[in-house]
Amino acid sequence: MHKQPKLTRFNENVLSKYQIYNSIFMTLPFDTITKTGVLLPLFHDVCKEGFSNKKNPTEIVEAFFKTYQKNPSEKEKLNLLFKFIQYIERQVVLFDAIEDAAFPIVNNMDGVGTLRNSKEKAALENKTDALRKHLEDFKVRVVLTAHPTQFYPGNVLGIINDLTEAIENNDLLVINQLLAQLGKTPFFKKEKPSPYDEAVNLIWYLENVFYHSVSSVYDYIQSNIFNGQQVDNEVIDLGFWPGGDRDGNPFVTTEITLNVAKRLKQTILKNYYRDIRRLKRRLTFDGVEQIISELEAILFNNSVNPTENTMIPLNEFKEKLYTIRETLISKHQSLYIDEINEFINKVHIFGYHFATLDIRQDSRVHHNVFSEIVKTLQEKGSTLFPENYLDLSENEQIDILAKVEDNVDVSIFKDEMAVKTLGSIKAVKTIQQNNGEKGANRYIISNNQTAVNVMETFAMFNLCGFKHNISADIIPLFETVDDLTNAAGVMEKLYSNTVYMNHLKSRKSKQTIMLGFSDGTKDGGYLMANWSIFKAKENLTKISREYGIKVIFFDGRGGPPARGGGKTHQFYASLGPTIEDEEIQLTVQGQTISSNFGTLESSQYNIEQLLGAGISNELFSNANHIMTKSDNKIMNDLAQTSYKAYSDFKNHPKFMPYLEHMSTLKYYAKTNIGSRPSKRSKSSSLEFSDLRAIPFVGSWSQLKQNVPGFFGVGTALKKYEDTGEFDKIKAFYNGSDFFKALIGNSMMALSKSFFELTEYMADDKEFGEFWKIIHNEYLTTKRLILKLSDYDILMQSNPVGKASIDIRENIVLPLLTIQQFALRKIQELQNEETINQEELQVYEKMVMRSLFGNINASRNSA
């Protein structure tokens, strides 16, 4: 047990080590420019002092060159600024590695929210049997997505991994070499990755982290909670989007989907092969040695040297392992029984699929595709659809969609999107044959608005040879505030359909529904998005229970609070009995993968925290988890007031021009970090509806304004202050874990804001008043959240989280200054009669290059 306070452990094992290793790093020679490492700390001091004295970024940069350089040329200035960017990027990597290395020291691995804590708490309250019963059904599903918020290329991730290990071992020689390697390794990707490249990069985490951490958690549950007995429930599932997520990504093809599924299977078999090799060295006894050798050969042929699929069926593979276990028990005094049990558990959890490959497409694409399918089939003489099908009412279309079935030939369609969509559904069947049903058994419909959207997908499966034996879950994704409000009505229409209900019965009477935090916040603001999702979950739980359906909620969460991130386990632990909680399913992406699941310790800890949240909500729920009628009324009023403020702000005539001209929004597409386009349409004009949540939220983060994480919250709280009812809000805050979790995550967004960076915008002729609107809402929100929580500073109850943010923001302060300096230069050049294109390109490159370090430093900023 740790004796020192958590903050002390952080300061000793993270802050102090960073200062030591950073001083080494800054003295290493990486380039032809001398003294870059010496000049950067000086530039940092100039930035800090400059902003405290109300200087703008241009004045700060010019003051630095005037003070510390003797008449440098423009080229020399630019070269040095680019070198500063490179150094800062690598300082962030260094801090990441140090923080990762210190994770098990700073965090209590047996503390609140861990499985050991849950087990001991259950024993104290005589709830051990209830805990076992809950874990027989309860699951956590962690779904890795390829959404582009991770700026580290694969070779840099490798250096971070090695650097973390060297820091854990205090190996100065290796650290020095790795820092030198880091200094010479490029961060920028010259070409956009393909969806397959993205999949390979993320499979690294499955192979090197999740394979070990997930099985370790499961082993603990089996050994310590179920006393060594077999647990039929896998408890932890893994999901995977790269190669299957087609929403807005024209580069995902059926071939890529099949290749990613093949790669997932080969990778899990490779891990099994490594384990069986280790077992072979121990299980050298009669009756088991031959079986082990057979399995070794089969696994080698299908993973390390895959020529053809000769893998034995999964059940047969398991039977061989059970035979080994029984032989060890009956003939060899259970020698090495723990080792074989651990391997059996891995096969039980990961099968041949490793992670389930989810398929996703937009409902609007589906609708257009389905119209094309109907027209083409009618042209070919098919009578599956009446001639006037496209003109029928929603209910009439649903009746027809529920009944159609066929095995259509995809080659008859001329429309490319129709071929791709039907190809992806047929790929599901192929993957299930090769990897098992769990290889691909979920189809997500993004932007789902109606019951027809779901039934069109249902019909496409039945037209692709499934013929009303669909071995996949069809998952509607509700995203906008309106769609969330209408979600229960949509599902009731589906539950009322006999054919669709028969499908659900074949899926164990479970319906998975995805809810999108990212687009919900973009559409309705922070409070309204979270409250709309909470209410939607309540309504969907109620209607599903009425029809005898167990609803499973799948949360589309990004990294920051604005996209549903922040302290997610606290959010799940705060949900009360009115929301179904048999499973916790959530997406993780970008830096959230590397920061929360990047090492064995952090992965195990965060998986346990999610399990602990579900256990706590079911077994240890208290009055603070239950929303009373009064709570509902207050929360609804706060959400509506916040929504009005956010909507007015979003509809301001300067909203889109501000993002386009004063932020880094348009530079995201040039970073080559993700395979999909940065906006949905190909239109040259920038429309709000086309904006993806990641560049939208990320651009506010780059400005250090973090609007989506707080805008409207201050206005909503101020309404109660103005009417003298702030005590009512305070009582609600102290009595509701849900509201407290929301406010806590909004504090994080505020803590990462730094308006001094853009204070010069207040004097801008075009955007000055608009900037003041944002700044005033920030000041109001910060003041009233402190008043609400009785804190003196933001995140007062989480000093380690605050300390980590402060160090990271401090590291990138010079980087942000350079970014704003370059943006101002671009604006100046664009206002000139004759634009110097060569100079413009240099500053645009500077802005683009500055994105990397800032995003990586924030870890959950996009």
Short mmCIF file of C-alpha atoms in Angstrom, two decimals, residues 331-752:
data_model
loop_
_atom_site.label_atom_id
_atom_site.label_comp_id
_atom_site.label_asym_id
_atom_site.label_seq_id
_atom_site.Cartn_x
_atom_site.Cartn_y
_atom_site.Cartn_z
CA LYS A 331 -2.10 -38.32 -14.03
CA HIS A 332 0.34 -35.57 -13.14
CA GLN A 333 -0.78 -34.13 -9.78
CA SER A 334 -2.11 -30.92 -11.46
CA LEU A 335 1.44 -29.79 -12.25
CA TYR A 336 1.33 -26.53 -14.27
CA ILE A 337 -2.48 -26.50 -14.03
CA ASP A 338 -2.54 -22.71 -13.58
CA GLU A 339 -0.59 -22.20 -16.80
CA ILE A 340 -2.96 -24.33 -18.89
CA ASN A 341 -5.99 -22.68 -17.24
CA GLU A 342 -4.67 -19.24 -18.15
CA PHE A 343 -4.24 -20.32 -21.76
CA ILE A 344 -7.73 -21.87 -21.89
CA ASN A 345 -9.11 -18.57 -20.57
CA LYS A 346 -7.43 -16.66 -23.39
CA VAL A 347 -8.95 -18.97 -26.00
CA HIS A 348 -12.32 -18.62 -24.26
CA ILE A 349 -12.13 -14.82 -24.45
CA PHE A 350 -10.49 -14.22 -27.82
CA GLY A 351 -11.51 -17.28 -29.87
CA TYR A 352 -10.32 -16.99 -33.46
CA HIS A 353 -11.61 -13.43 -33.83
CA PHE A 354 -9.47 -11.56 -31.23
CA ALA A 355 -11.75 -8.50 -31.53
CA THR A 356 -15.15 -8.18 -33.21
CA LEU A 357 -14.91 -6.20 -36.44
CA ASP A 358 -17.87 -3.79 -36.46
CA ILE A 359 -19.34 -2.61 -39.77
CA ARG A 360 -20.74 0.95 -39.84
CA GLN A 361 -22.42 3.08 -42.50
CA ASP A 362 -24.54 6.25 -42.58
CA SER A 363 -28.33 5.89 -42.85
CA ARG A 364 -28.45 8.47 -45.67
CA VAL A 365 -26.04 6.34 -47.70
CA HIS A 366 -28.15 3.27 -46.93
CA HIS A 367 -31.33 5.01 -48.06
CA ASN A 368 -29.80 6.01 -51.39
CA VAL A 369 -28.34 2.53 -51.82
CA PHE A 370 -31.66 0.90 -51.04
CA SER A 371 -33.46 3.06 -53.58
CA GLU A 372 -30.85 1.90 -56.12
CA ILE A 373 -31.39 -1.75 -55.10
CA VAL A 374 -35.16 -1.47 -55.58
CA LYS A 375 -34.85 0.21 -58.99
CA THR A 376 -32.23 -2.27 -60.25
CA LEU A 377 -34.18 -5.32 -59.10
CA GLN A 378 -37.35 -3.96 -60.70
CA GLU A 379 -35.45 -3.38 -63.95
CA LYS A 380 -34.26 -6.99 -63.82
CA GLY A 381 -37.84 -8.20 -63.53
CA SER A 382 -37.88 -8.94 -59.80
CA THR A 383 -41.24 -8.75 -58.03
CA LEU A 384 -39.80 -8.45 -54.52
CA PHE A 385 -40.84 -4.79 -54.39
CA PRO A 386 -44.03 -3.26 -55.80
CA GLU A 387 -43.57 -0.66 -58.53
CA ASN A 388 -44.68 2.16 -56.23
CA TYR A 389 -42.51 1.03 -53.29
CA LEU A 390 -40.53 4.30 -53.09
CA ASP A 391 -43.78 6.28 -52.81
CA LEU A 392 -45.29 4.19 -50.00
CA SER A 393 -45.73 5.38 -46.41
CA GLU A 394 -43.20 4.48 -43.71
CA ASN A 395 -45.45 1.76 -42.23
CA GLU A 396 -46.11 0.22 -45.65
CA GLN A 397 -42.39 0.17 -46.45
CA ILE A 398 -41.61 -1.45 -43.09
CA ASP A 399 -44.11 -4.25 -43.79
CA ILE A 400 -42.39 -5.02 -47.10
CA LEU A 401 -38.84 -4.65 -45.71
CA ALA A 402 -39.68 -7.15 -42.96
CA LYS A 403 -40.58 -9.88 -45.45
CA VAL A 404 -38.17 -9.69 -48.42
CA GLU A 405 -35.40 -12.24 -48.83
CA ASP A 406 -33.08 -13.39 -51.61
CA ASN A 407 -29.42 -13.92 -52.40
CA VAL A 408 -28.87 -11.16 -54.93
CA ASP A 409 -25.94 -11.12 -57.31
CA VAL A 410 -23.96 -7.98 -56.39
CA SER A 411 -22.55 -7.73 -59.93
CA ILE A 412 -25.93 -6.64 -61.34
CA PHE A 413 -25.60 -3.26 -59.65
CA LYS A 414 -23.86 -0.42 -61.47
CA ASP A 415 -23.88 2.00 -58.54
CA GLU A 416 -20.50 1.81 -56.74
CA MET A 417 -21.92 2.50 -53.28
CA ALA A 418 -24.57 -0.22 -53.71
CA VAL A 419 -21.83 -2.71 -54.61
CA LYS A 420 -19.72 -1.65 -51.61
CA THR A 421 -22.62 -1.77 -49.15
CA LEU A 422 -23.92 -5.17 -50.22
CA GLY A 423 -20.32 -6.39 -50.42
CA SER A 424 -19.75 -5.45 -46.78
CA ILE A 425 -22.84 -7.43 -45.70
CA LYS A 426 -21.73 -10.49 -47.66
CA ALA A 427 -18.29 -10.04 -46.06
CA VAL A 428 -19.93 -10.52 -42.64
CA LYS A 429 -20.90 -14.06 -43.64
CA THR A 430 -17.39 -14.81 -44.96
CA ILE A 431 -15.73 -13.49 -41.79
CA GLN A 432 -18.07 -15.51 -39.57
CA GLN A 433 -17.14 -18.66 -41.50
CA ASN A 434 -13.41 -17.97 -41.00
CA ASN A 435 -13.24 -16.29 -37.57
CA GLY A 436 -16.45 -17.48 -35.93
CA GLU A 437 -19.65 -15.50 -35.43
CA LYS A 438 -17.89 -13.03 -33.15
CA GLY A 439 -15.54 -12.15 -36.00
CA ALA A 440 -18.16 -9.71 -37.35
CA ASN A 441 -21.66 -9.72 -35.89
CA ARG A 442 -22.57 -6.04 -35.47
CA TYR A 443 -23.79 -3.59 -38.11
CA ILE A 444 -24.09 0.03 -36.94
CA ILE A 445 -26.30 2.57 -38.72
CA SER A 446 -24.97 6.06 -37.99
CA ASN A 447 -27.27 9.11 -38.13
CA ASN A 448 -30.25 6.79 -37.58
CA GLN A 449 -33.48 8.78 -37.64
CA THR A 450 -36.35 6.39 -38.39
CA ALA A 451 -37.45 2.78 -38.07
CA VAL A 452 -37.12 2.51 -41.86
CA ASN A 453 -33.36 3.14 -41.50
CA VAL A 454 -33.09 0.00 -39.36
CA MET A 455 -35.44 -2.08 -41.53
CA GLU A 456 -33.57 -1.20 -44.73
CA THR A 457 -30.43 -2.68 -43.17
CA PHE A 458 -32.45 -5.67 -41.92
CA ALA A 459 -33.77 -6.21 -45.47
CA MET A 460 -30.28 -5.89 -47.01
CA PHE A 461 -29.04 -8.74 -44.81
CA ASN A 462 -31.97 -10.89 -45.93
CA LEU A 463 -31.30 -9.97 -49.56
CA CYS A 464 -27.65 -11.03 -49.14
CA GLY A 465 -28.38 -14.67 -48.36
CA PHE A 466 -29.09 -14.52 -44.61
CA LYS A 467 -32.78 -15.22 -45.36
CA HIS A 468 -34.21 -14.35 -41.91
CA ASN A 469 -31.43 -16.11 -40.06
CA ILE A 470 -29.36 -12.99 -39.40
CA SER A 471 -26.40 -13.86 -37.18
CA ALA A 472 -25.64 -10.21 -36.45
CA ASP A 473 -26.95 -7.37 -34.31
CA ILE A 474 -28.36 -4.40 -36.21
CA ILE A 475 -27.46 -1.34 -34.14
CA PRO A 476 -29.04 2.09 -34.69
CA LEU A 477 -26.84 5.05 -33.71
CA PHE A 478 -28.78 8.09 -32.47
CA GLU A 479 -26.64 11.25 -32.48
CA THR A 480 -28.42 14.61 -32.74
CA VAL A 481 -30.59 16.04 -29.95
CA ASP A 482 -33.74 15.50 -32.05
CA ASP A 483 -32.80 11.91 -32.89
CA LEU A 484 -32.10 11.16 -29.23
CA THR A 485 -35.51 12.58 -28.31
CA ASN A 486 -37.23 10.43 -30.95
CA ALA A 487 -35.20 7.26 -30.26
CA ALA A 488 -37.76 5.53 -28.02
CA GLY A 489 -40.51 6.07 -30.60
CA VAL A 490 -38.33 4.59 -33.33
CA MET A 491 -37.57 1.52 -31.23
CA GLU A 492 -41.22 1.02 -30.24
CA LYS A 493 -42.14 0.89 -33.93
CA LEU A 494 -39.47 -1.80 -34.43
CA TYR A 495 -40.52 -3.76 -31.34
CA SER A 496 -44.11 -3.70 -32.64
CA ASN A 497 -43.01 -5.50 -35.81
CA THR A 498 -43.42 -9.28 -35.37
CA VAL A 499 -40.68 -10.19 -37.86
CA TYR A 500 -38.12 -7.88 -36.28
CA MET A 501 -39.05 -9.17 -32.82
CA ASN A 502 -38.45 -12.73 -34.03
CA HIS A 503 -34.99 -11.62 -35.10
CA LEU A 504 -34.35 -10.16 -31.62
CA LYS A 505 -35.52 -13.38 -29.98
CA SER A 506 -32.91 -15.23 -32.02
CA ARG A 507 -30.36 -12.73 -30.61
CA LYS A 508 -31.24 -13.65 -26.97
CA SER A 509 -33.91 -10.90 -26.83
CA LYS A 510 -31.22 -8.21 -26.71
CA GLN A 511 -31.08 -4.97 -28.70
CA THR A 512 -27.88 -2.94 -28.81
CA ILE A 513 -28.37 0.81 -29.33
CA MET A 514 -25.51 3.21 -29.90
CA LEU A 515 -25.64 6.80 -28.66
CA GLY A 516 -23.25 9.43 -30.01
CA PHE A 517 -21.77 11.84 -27.49
CA SER A 518 -19.51 13.56 -30.04
CA ASP A 519 -22.10 14.69 -32.53
CA GLY A 520 -24.62 15.21 -29.75
CA THR A 521 -22.33 17.80 -28.14
CA LYS A 522 -21.54 19.40 -31.50
CA ASP A 523 -25.26 19.66 -32.19
CA GLY A 524 -26.65 20.61 -28.77
CA GLY A 525 -23.85 21.70 -26.49
CA TYR A 526 -22.33 19.99 -23.46
CA LEU A 527 -25.20 19.85 -20.94
CA MET A 528 -27.96 19.19 -23.46
CA ALA A 529 -26.02 16.38 -25.15
CA ASN A 530 -25.34 14.58 -21.87
CA TRP A 531 -28.86 15.11 -20.56
CA SER A 532 -30.44 14.06 -23.89
CA ILE A 533 -28.44 10.84 -23.80
CA PHE A 534 -29.39 10.22 -20.16
CA LYS A 535 -33.11 10.76 -20.92
CA ALA A 536 -32.88 8.70 -24.12
CA LYS A 537 -31.37 5.83 -22.10
CA GLU A 538 -34.19 6.07 -19.55
CA ASN A 539 -36.88 6.11 -22.25
CA LEU A 540 -35.23 3.33 -24.24
CA THR A 541 -34.87 1.22 -21.09
CA LYS A 542 -38.55 1.72 -20.25
CA ILE A 543 -39.89 0.86 -23.73
CA SER A 544 -37.51 -2.10 -24.11
CA ARG A 545 -38.56 -3.56 -20.75
CA GLU A 546 -42.22 -3.22 -21.75
CA TYR A 547 -41.55 -5.41 -24.80
CA GLY A 548 -39.38 -7.91 -22.89
CA ILE A 549 -36.18 -6.77 -24.57
CA LYS A 550 -32.87 -6.25 -22.74
CA VAL A 551 -31.40 -3.07 -24.20
CA ILE A 552 -27.60 -2.76 -24.36
CA PHE A 553 -26.19 0.76 -24.64
CA PHE A 554 -23.09 1.36 -26.75
CA ASP A 555 -21.60 4.81 -26.15
CA GLY A 556 -19.70 6.55 -28.93
CA ARG A 557 -17.22 8.44 -26.79
CA GLY A 558 -14.21 10.49 -27.78
CA GLY A 559 -11.34 11.50 -25.54
CA PRO A 560 -12.36 14.87 -24.07
CA PRO A 561 -15.43 15.74 -21.99
CA ALA A 562 -16.87 17.49 -25.06
CA ARG A 563 -17.04 14.13 -26.79
CA GLY A 564 -18.19 12.03 -23.84
CA GLY A 565 -14.72 11.39 -22.42
CA GLY A 566 -13.14 12.53 -19.20
CA LYS A 567 -13.64 10.29 -16.16
CA THR A 568 -15.93 7.77 -17.87
CA HIS A 569 -15.98 5.25 -15.00
CA GLN A 570 -17.40 7.94 -12.70
CA PHE A 571 -20.12 8.62 -15.27
CA TYR A 572 -21.11 4.94 -15.48
CA ALA A 573 -21.02 4.53 -11.71
CA SER A 574 -23.48 7.44 -11.37
CA LEU A 575 -26.27 5.89 -13.47
CA GLY A 576 -29.27 4.73 -11.47
CA PRO A 577 -31.77 1.85 -11.74
CA THR A 578 -33.83 3.55 -14.45
CA ILE A 579 -31.08 2.81 -17.01
CA GLU A 580 -30.25 -0.73 -18.15
CA ASP A 581 -26.72 -1.61 -17.12
CA GLU A 582 -26.04 -5.23 -18.06
CA GLU A 583 -23.16 -4.09 -20.27
CA ILE A 584 -20.87 -1.10 -20.58
CA GLN A 585 -19.85 -0.59 -24.20
CA LEU A 586 -17.79 2.36 -25.36
CA THR A 587 -15.48 3.46 -28.13
CA VAL A 588 -11.89 4.49 -27.38
CA GLN A 589 -9.64 6.19 -29.88
CA GLY A 590 -6.44 8.05 -30.52
CA GLN A 591 -4.66 9.24 -27.40
CA THR A 592 -7.34 7.64 -25.22
CA ILE A 593 -6.06 4.25 -26.38
CA SER A 594 -2.41 5.10 -25.73
CA SER A 595 -3.04 6.98 -22.45
CA ASN A 596 -5.65 4.67 -20.87
CA PHE A 597 -4.67 1.35 -22.44
CA GLY A 598 -1.12 1.91 -23.68
CA THR A 599 0.66 -0.17 -21.03
CA LEU A 600 -0.25 -3.40 -19.26
CA GLU A 601 -0.74 -1.58 -15.95
CA SER A 602 -2.87 1.28 -17.28
CA SER A 603 -4.92 -1.09 -19.43
CA GLN A 604 -5.65 -3.45 -16.55
CA TYR A 605 -6.42 -0.57 -14.19
CA ASN A 606 -8.85 1.15 -16.57
CA ILE A 607 -10.59 -2.09 -17.55
CA GLU A 608 -11.06 -2.79 -13.83
CA GLN A 609 -12.39 0.74 -13.29
CA LEU A 610 -15.06 0.15 -15.95
CA LEU A 611 -15.96 -3.20 -14.41
CA GLY A 612 -15.95 -1.56 -10.98
CA ALA A 613 -18.33 1.15 -12.23
CA GLY A 614 -20.83 -1.48 -13.40
CA ILE A 615 -20.48 -3.47 -10.18
CA SER A 616 -20.88 -0.34 -8.04
CA ASN A 617 -23.97 0.77 -9.91
CA GLU A 618 -25.62 -2.64 -9.48
CA LEU A 619 -24.48 -3.69 -6.00
CA PHE A 620 -23.52 -0.57 -4.11
CA SER A 621 -25.88 2.01 -5.58
CA ASN A 622 -26.84 4.81 -3.21
CA ALA A 623 -29.44 7.57 -3.06
CA ASN A 624 -27.13 9.91 -5.00
CA HIS A 625 -27.60 7.66 -8.06
CA ILE A 626 -31.37 8.14 -8.19
CA MET A 627 -32.75 11.19 -10.00
CA THR A 628 -35.84 12.50 -8.21
CA LYS A 629 -38.64 14.42 -9.95
CA SER A 630 -37.13 17.62 -8.58
CA ASP A 631 -33.69 16.64 -9.92
CA ASN A 632 -35.18 15.91 -13.31
CA LYS A 633 -36.88 19.29 -13.39
CA ILE A 634 -33.68 21.15 -12.49
CA MET A 635 -31.52 19.16 -14.91
CA ASN A 636 -34.01 19.67 -17.71
CA ASP A 637 -34.10 23.41 -17.06
CA LEU A 638 -30.28 23.61 -16.99
CA ALA A 639 -30.07 21.66 -20.24
CA GLN A 640 -32.69 23.80 -21.99
CA THR A 641 -31.08 27.07 -20.85
CA SER A 642 -27.66 25.80 -21.90
CA TYR A 643 -29.06 24.58 -25.25
CA LYS A 644 -30.56 28.00 -25.99
CA ALA A 645 -27.23 29.71 -25.21
CA TYR A 646 -25.25 27.22 -27.32
CA SER A 647 -27.73 27.35 -30.23
CA ASP A 648 -27.62 31.15 -30.30
CA PHE A 649 -23.83 30.98 -30.26
CA LYS A 650 -23.74 28.30 -32.99
CA ASN A 651 -26.12 30.36 -35.16
CA HIS A 652 -24.06 33.54 -34.76
CA PRO A 653 -23.10 34.82 -38.23
CA LYS A 654 -19.43 34.78 -37.24
CA PHE A 655 -19.42 31.19 -35.91
CA MET A 656 -18.32 29.40 -39.08
CA PRO A 657 -16.10 32.24 -40.39
CA TYR A 658 -14.33 32.33 -37.00
CA LEU A 659 -13.57 28.61 -37.15
CA GLU A 660 -12.50 28.86 -40.77
CA HIS A 661 -10.23 31.92 -40.46
CA MET A 662 -9.10 32.08 -36.83
CA SER A 663 -8.67 28.38 -35.93
CA THR A 664 -6.70 25.42 -37.26
CA LEU A 665 -9.80 23.62 -38.59
CA LYS A 666 -8.78 23.50 -42.24
CA TYR A 667 -5.27 22.26 -41.40
CA TYR A 668 -6.44 18.96 -39.89
CA ALA A 669 -6.89 17.42 -43.35
CA LYS A 670 -3.21 18.07 -44.13
CA THR A 671 -1.80 16.14 -41.18
CA ASN A 672 -2.22 12.69 -42.77
CA ILE A 673 -3.14 11.08 -39.47
CA GLY A 674 -6.32 9.34 -40.60
CA SER A 675 -7.56 7.61 -43.72
CA ARG A 676 -10.95 9.26 -43.91
CA PRO A 677 -11.67 12.83 -45.12
CA SER A 678 -11.95 15.55 -42.48
CA LYS A 679 -15.47 16.52 -43.53
CA ARG A 680 -18.46 14.58 -44.82
CA SER A 681 -19.21 16.31 -48.14
CA LYS A 682 -16.93 17.21 -51.02
CA SER A 683 -18.31 20.76 -51.15
CA SER A 684 -15.73 23.55 -51.26
CA SER A 685 -17.77 25.67 -48.83
CA LEU A 686 -17.67 24.91 -45.11
CA GLU A 687 -21.06 23.86 -43.70
CA PHE A 688 -21.68 23.11 -40.03
CA SER A 689 -23.49 19.85 -40.84
CA ASP A 690 -20.42 18.60 -42.74
CA LEU A 691 -18.04 19.13 -39.82
CA ARG A 692 -16.78 16.00 -38.14
CA ALA A 693 -16.69 16.09 -34.36
CA ILE A 694 -12.95 15.43 -34.13
CA PRO A 695 -11.60 18.41 -36.11
CA PHE A 696 -14.44 20.53 -34.68
CA VAL A 697 -13.56 19.81 -31.04
CA GLY A 698 -9.84 19.65 -31.83
CA SER A 699 -9.84 23.12 -33.38
CA TRP A 700 -11.33 24.66 -30.23
CA SER A 701 -8.67 22.78 -28.27
CA GLN A 702 -5.85 24.18 -30.43
CA LEU A 703 -7.19 27.68 -29.70
CA LYS A 704 -7.14 26.74 -26.01
CA GLN A 705 -10.80 27.76 -25.81
CA ASN A 706 -12.44 24.30 -25.50
CA VAL A 707 -15.89 25.72 -26.24
CA PRO A 708 -17.73 22.37 -26.63
CA GLY A 709 -16.76 21.34 -23.10
CA PHE A 710 -18.36 24.26 -21.26
CA PHE A 711 -20.30 26.71 -23.46
CA GLY A 712 -23.79 27.23 -22.04
CA VAL A 713 -22.97 25.74 -18.63
CA GLY A 714 -22.19 29.16 -17.14
CA THR A 715 -25.34 30.72 -18.61
CA ALA A 716 -27.45 27.90 -17.18
CA LEU A 717 -25.94 28.24 -13.69
CA LYS A 718 -26.19 32.03 -13.79
CA LYS A 719 -29.95 31.82 -14.32
CA TYR A 720 -30.24 30.32 -10.83
CA GLU A 721 -27.81 32.83 -9.34
CA ASP A 722 -29.78 35.73 -10.83
CA THR A 723 -33.06 34.45 -9.36
CA GLY A 724 -31.51 33.82 -5.94
CA GLU A 725 -31.91 30.03 -6.26
CA PHE A 726 -28.27 29.01 -6.44
CA ASP A 727 -28.63 27.02 -3.20
CA LYS A 728 -31.08 24.78 -5.07
CA ILE A 729 -28.39 24.01 -7.69
CA LYS A 730 -25.82 23.46 -4.95
CA ALA A 731 -28.06 20.93 -3.23
CA PHE A 732 -28.59 19.17 -6.57
CA TYR A 733 -24.81 19.07 -7.16
CA ASN A 734 -24.12 17.62 -3.70
CA GLY A 735 -26.92 15.07 -4.02
CA SER A 736 -26.46 13.84 -7.60
CA ASP A 737 -23.44 11.82 -8.70
CA PHE A 738 -24.57 12.21 -12.32
CA PHE A 739 -24.54 16.01 -12.20
CA LYS A 740 -21.30 16.00 -10.19
CA ALA A 741 -19.63 13.82 -12.87
CA LEU A 742 -20.81 16.23 -15.60
CA ILE A 743 -19.49 19.28 -13.77
CA GLY A 744 -16.21 17.50 -12.97
CA ASN A 745 -15.58 16.72 -16.62
CA SER A 746 -16.46 20.28 -17.63
CA MET A 747 -13.83 21.46 -15.13
CA MET A 748 -11.28 19.49 -17.12
CA ALA A 749 -12.22 21.38 -20.30
CA LEU A 750 -11.92 24.69 -18.45
CA SER A 751 -8.54 23.65 -16.98
CA LYS A 752 -7.18 23.13 -20.47
#
